Short mmCIF file of C-alpha atoms in Angstrom, two decimals:
data_model
loop_
_atom_site.label_atom_id
_atom_site.label_comp_id
_atom_site.label_asym_id
_atom_site.label_seq_id
_atom_site.Cartn_x
_atom_site.Cartn_y
_atom_site.Cartn_z
CA MET B 1 -38.84 24.97 36.77
CA GLU B 2 -36.77 27.43 34.69
CA ARG B 3 -37.44 27.40 30.98
CA THR B 4 -35.68 28.35 27.71
CA PRO B 5 -37.27 31.04 25.50
CA ASP B 6 -38.79 28.16 23.48
CA GLY B 7 -40.56 27.05 26.61
CA THR B 8 -38.65 23.82 27.14
CA PRO B 9 -37.56 23.03 30.66
CA VAL B 10 -33.92 23.22 31.61
CA GLY B 11 -34.16 20.80 34.54
CA VAL B 12 -33.68 23.12 37.51
CA ASP B 13 -35.61 25.58 39.62
CA ASP B 14 -32.63 27.62 40.76
CA PRO B 15 -29.53 27.55 38.59
CA TYR B 16 -27.44 29.10 41.44
CA ALA B 17 -28.17 26.05 43.60
CA VAL B 18 -26.22 23.80 41.20
CA ALA B 19 -23.67 26.37 40.02
CA GLY B 20 -20.13 26.25 41.28
CA VAL B 21 -17.66 28.98 42.15
CA CYS B 22 -17.13 31.73 39.73
CA ASP B 23 -14.79 30.94 36.83
CA HIS B 24 -13.16 34.35 37.41
CA LEU B 25 -12.23 33.55 41.02
CA THR B 26 -8.44 32.83 41.49
CA ASP B 27 -7.04 30.44 44.02
CA ASP B 28 -6.04 33.30 46.28
CA GLY B 29 -9.55 34.86 46.28
CA ARG B 30 -9.01 37.58 43.70
CA CYS B 31 -11.23 38.52 40.72
CA ARG B 32 -9.55 37.53 37.47
CA PHE B 33 -12.18 39.55 35.50
CA ALA B 34 -10.98 42.73 37.16
CA LEU B 35 -7.37 41.77 36.71
CA THR B 36 -7.44 40.85 33.03
CA ARG B 37 -10.51 42.59 31.56
CA ALA B 38 -10.57 45.95 33.37
CA GLY B 39 -11.51 47.78 30.13
CA ASP B 40 -14.77 45.77 29.85
CA ASP B 41 -16.14 47.31 33.10
CA PRO B 42 -13.85 50.08 34.35
CA GLU B 43 -16.01 50.97 37.35
CA PHE B 44 -16.12 47.37 38.57
CA ALA B 45 -12.36 46.95 38.03
CA ALA B 46 -11.62 50.22 39.87
CA GLU B 47 -13.64 49.02 42.85
CA ARG B 48 -11.91 45.67 42.91
CA ARG B 49 -8.52 47.40 42.57
CA ARG B 50 -9.33 49.56 45.67
CA ASN B 51 -9.89 46.32 47.56
CA GLY B 52 -6.79 44.48 46.31
CA TYR B 53 -8.82 42.76 43.60
CA ALA B 54 -10.56 40.67 46.27
CA CYS B 55 -13.81 38.98 45.13
CA HIS B 56 -16.60 41.08 46.54
CA VAL B 57 -18.93 38.13 46.93
CA GLY B 58 -16.68 36.64 49.58
CA ALA B 59 -16.96 33.25 51.30
CA ASP B 60 -20.79 33.47 51.34
CA GLY B 61 -20.90 32.48 47.67
CA LYS B 62 -23.87 34.76 46.93
CA TRP B 63 -22.98 34.80 43.26
CA ARG B 64 -26.12 36.69 42.18
CA ALA B 65 -24.54 39.84 43.60
CA CYS B 66 -21.69 39.84 41.07
CA PRO B 67 -22.38 41.37 37.67
CA HIS B 68 -19.65 39.23 36.05
CA TYR B 69 -20.33 35.89 37.68
CA ARG B 70 -19.83 32.91 35.31
CA SER B 71 -19.84 29.20 36.15
CA THR B 72 -19.14 26.93 33.21
CA THR B 73 -18.58 23.19 32.98
CA ASP B 74 -15.43 21.23 32.09
CA GLY B 75 -17.63 18.83 30.11
CA ARG B 76 -15.98 15.65 31.30
CA GLU B 77 -18.92 13.93 32.88
CA CYS B 78 -22.73 14.13 32.73
CA TYR B 79 -24.07 15.98 35.80
CA ARG B 80 -27.27 13.92 35.75
CA CYS B 81 -26.17 10.30 35.08
CA GLY B 82 -22.44 10.42 35.44
CA LEU B 83 -21.58 9.17 31.88
CA SER B 84 -17.97 10.10 31.20
CA GLU B 85 -16.83 11.66 27.96
CA VAL B 86 -14.56 9.70 25.61
CA ARG B 87 -13.09 11.76 22.78
CA LEU B 88 -10.97 10.28 20.06
CA ALA B 89 -8.24 12.30 18.48
CA HIS B 90 -8.77 13.06 14.81
CA ASP B 91 -12.43 12.05 15.04
CA ASP B 92 -15.19 14.48 14.24
CA ALA B 93 -17.84 12.45 16.02
CA ARG B 94 -20.39 14.29 18.11
CA PRO B 95 -19.36 14.48 21.77
CA LEU B 96 -21.09 12.23 24.20
CA VAL B 97 -21.25 15.03 26.78
CA GLU B 98 -22.48 18.49 25.87
CA GLU B 99 -22.66 21.87 27.55
CA HIS B 100 -26.14 22.64 28.89
CA HIS B 101 -27.08 26.26 29.53
CA LEU B 102 -29.39 26.88 32.46
CA SER B 103 -32.02 29.54 32.09
CA TYR B 104 -32.09 32.31 34.65
CA GLY B 105 -33.50 35.80 34.96
CA ASP B 106 -37.08 36.85 34.65
CA ALA B 107 -39.54 35.51 32.03
CA GLU B 108 -39.39 38.62 29.93
CA SER B 109 -35.61 38.57 29.44
CA SER B 110 -34.34 35.02 29.15
CA SER B 111 -30.70 34.14 29.04
CA LEU B 112 -30.74 32.04 25.92
CA ASP B 113 -31.62 32.61 22.29
CA THR B 114 -33.58 29.89 20.58
CA ASP B 115 -30.34 28.55 19.09
CA GLY B 116 -28.73 28.27 22.54
CA ALA B 117 -26.50 31.38 22.22
CA GLU B 118 -26.29 33.75 25.12
CA SER B 119 -28.41 36.85 24.81
CA PRO B 120 -28.75 39.89 27.07
CA SER B 121 -30.87 39.31 30.12
CA ALA B 122 -31.35 40.61 33.56
CA ASP B 123 -30.94 38.46 36.66
CA THR B 124 -33.89 38.49 39.04
CA ASP B 125 -31.79 40.47 41.53
CA GLY B 126 -30.85 43.01 38.75
CA ALA B 127 -27.13 42.01 38.72
CA GLY B 128 -27.19 41.19 35.01
CA PRO B 129 -26.75 38.19 32.77
CA HIS B 130 -24.79 35.28 34.25
CA GLU B 131 -23.53 32.31 32.22
CA ILE B 132 -24.18 29.10 34.11
CA THR B 133 -23.67 25.74 32.43
CA VAL B 134 -23.47 22.09 33.45
CA ALA B 135 -22.47 19.03 31.38
CA LEU B 136 -25.11 16.67 30.25
CA CYS B 137 -24.78 13.61 27.98
CA ARG B 138 -26.75 13.83 24.75
CA TRP B 139 -29.36 11.45 26.09
CA CYS B 140 -29.98 13.32 29.42
CA HIS B 141 -29.92 16.59 27.49
CA THR B 142 -32.83 15.42 25.35
CA LYS B 143 -34.71 14.10 28.36
CA VAL B 144 -34.38 17.42 30.18
CA HIS B 145 -35.58 19.47 27.24
CA LYS B 146 -38.33 17.17 26.06
CA SER B 147 -39.86 16.17 29.36
CA PHE B 148 -39.86 17.16 32.99
CA ALA B 149 -36.59 15.37 33.80
CA ARG B 150 -34.42 17.28 36.21
CA ILE B 151 -30.68 17.59 36.11
CA ASP B 152 -30.45 16.47 39.77
CA ASP B 153 -32.52 13.32 39.14
CA ASP B 154 -30.92 10.07 40.40
CA ALA B 155 -30.46 8.63 36.88
CA SER B 156 -28.41 5.87 35.32
CA PRO B 157 -26.82 6.26 31.91
CA ASP B 158 -29.09 5.36 29.01
CA PRO B 159 -28.16 1.93 27.50
CA GLU B 160 -27.55 3.55 24.09
CA ALA B 161 -25.16 6.09 25.82
CA VAL B 162 -23.26 3.24 27.49
CA ALA B 163 -22.93 1.41 24.16
CA ALA B 164 -21.66 4.53 22.44
CA ARG B 165 -19.11 5.13 25.18
CA GLU B 166 -17.91 1.53 25.15
CA SER B 167 -17.59 1.57 21.38
CA ARG B 168 -15.32 4.62 21.62
CA ARG B 169 -13.32 3.03 24.45
CA SER B 170 -12.72 -0.12 22.42
CA LYS B 171 -11.66 1.94 19.44
CA GLU B 172 -9.39 3.99 21.65
CA GLN B 173 -7.80 0.81 23.02
CA SER B 174 -7.30 -0.74 19.64
CA GLU B 175 -5.55 2.43 18.37
CA SER B 176 -3.20 2.47 21.26
CA ALA B 177 -2.28 -1.21 21.00
CA PHE B 178 1.31 -1.95 20.09
CA GLU B 179 1.94 -3.94 16.89
CA THR B 180 5.34 -4.90 15.69
CA ALA B 181 6.32 -4.10 12.12
CA SER B 182 6.23 -7.81 11.19
CA GLU B 183 2.70 -8.13 12.52
CA ARG B 184 1.52 -5.15 10.53
CA PHE B 185 3.21 -6.43 7.29
CA ASP B 186 1.92 -9.98 7.81
CA ARG B 187 -1.61 -8.65 8.21
CA GLU B 188 -1.32 -6.53 5.04
CA GLU B 189 -0.31 -9.43 2.82
#
């Protein structure tokens, strides 16, 4: 199983097996990185421009071959247990679902610093560092890092996670309930 620089497991043997399509891939198959960030890698952008900005990975989905591959999560639902995020406006509470970086590359050059920030690394195929993330609820995130739990385990949400989600949902529903002015003033007196 892949590990962080601290030695904790990240819950997957091959991050590319669970990663999705590249975040830079447009609906029409072009490379957004080459279109919008040509100055960051002029040689790469020039090659893409010669090919009409077509993604050079193609339909095969062999993302390791792309030096700018990135697959990040939308963070709406836990990949492992399916717990959905409930965020309340104007509430600074910790999110229920967090971004979980997967470790990749060789053991000498890991993809994550000890604080979870991306650091330079080399992919096992020499393509370079790739950012690959999935969404995990706080409870699954802890299980993955503190044990040998895998992100693809058939898991149910932790009872504490369900309680936290339901508490937020009830608060959300109470805030959106309609009260007439007379009801509000009667309650205040």
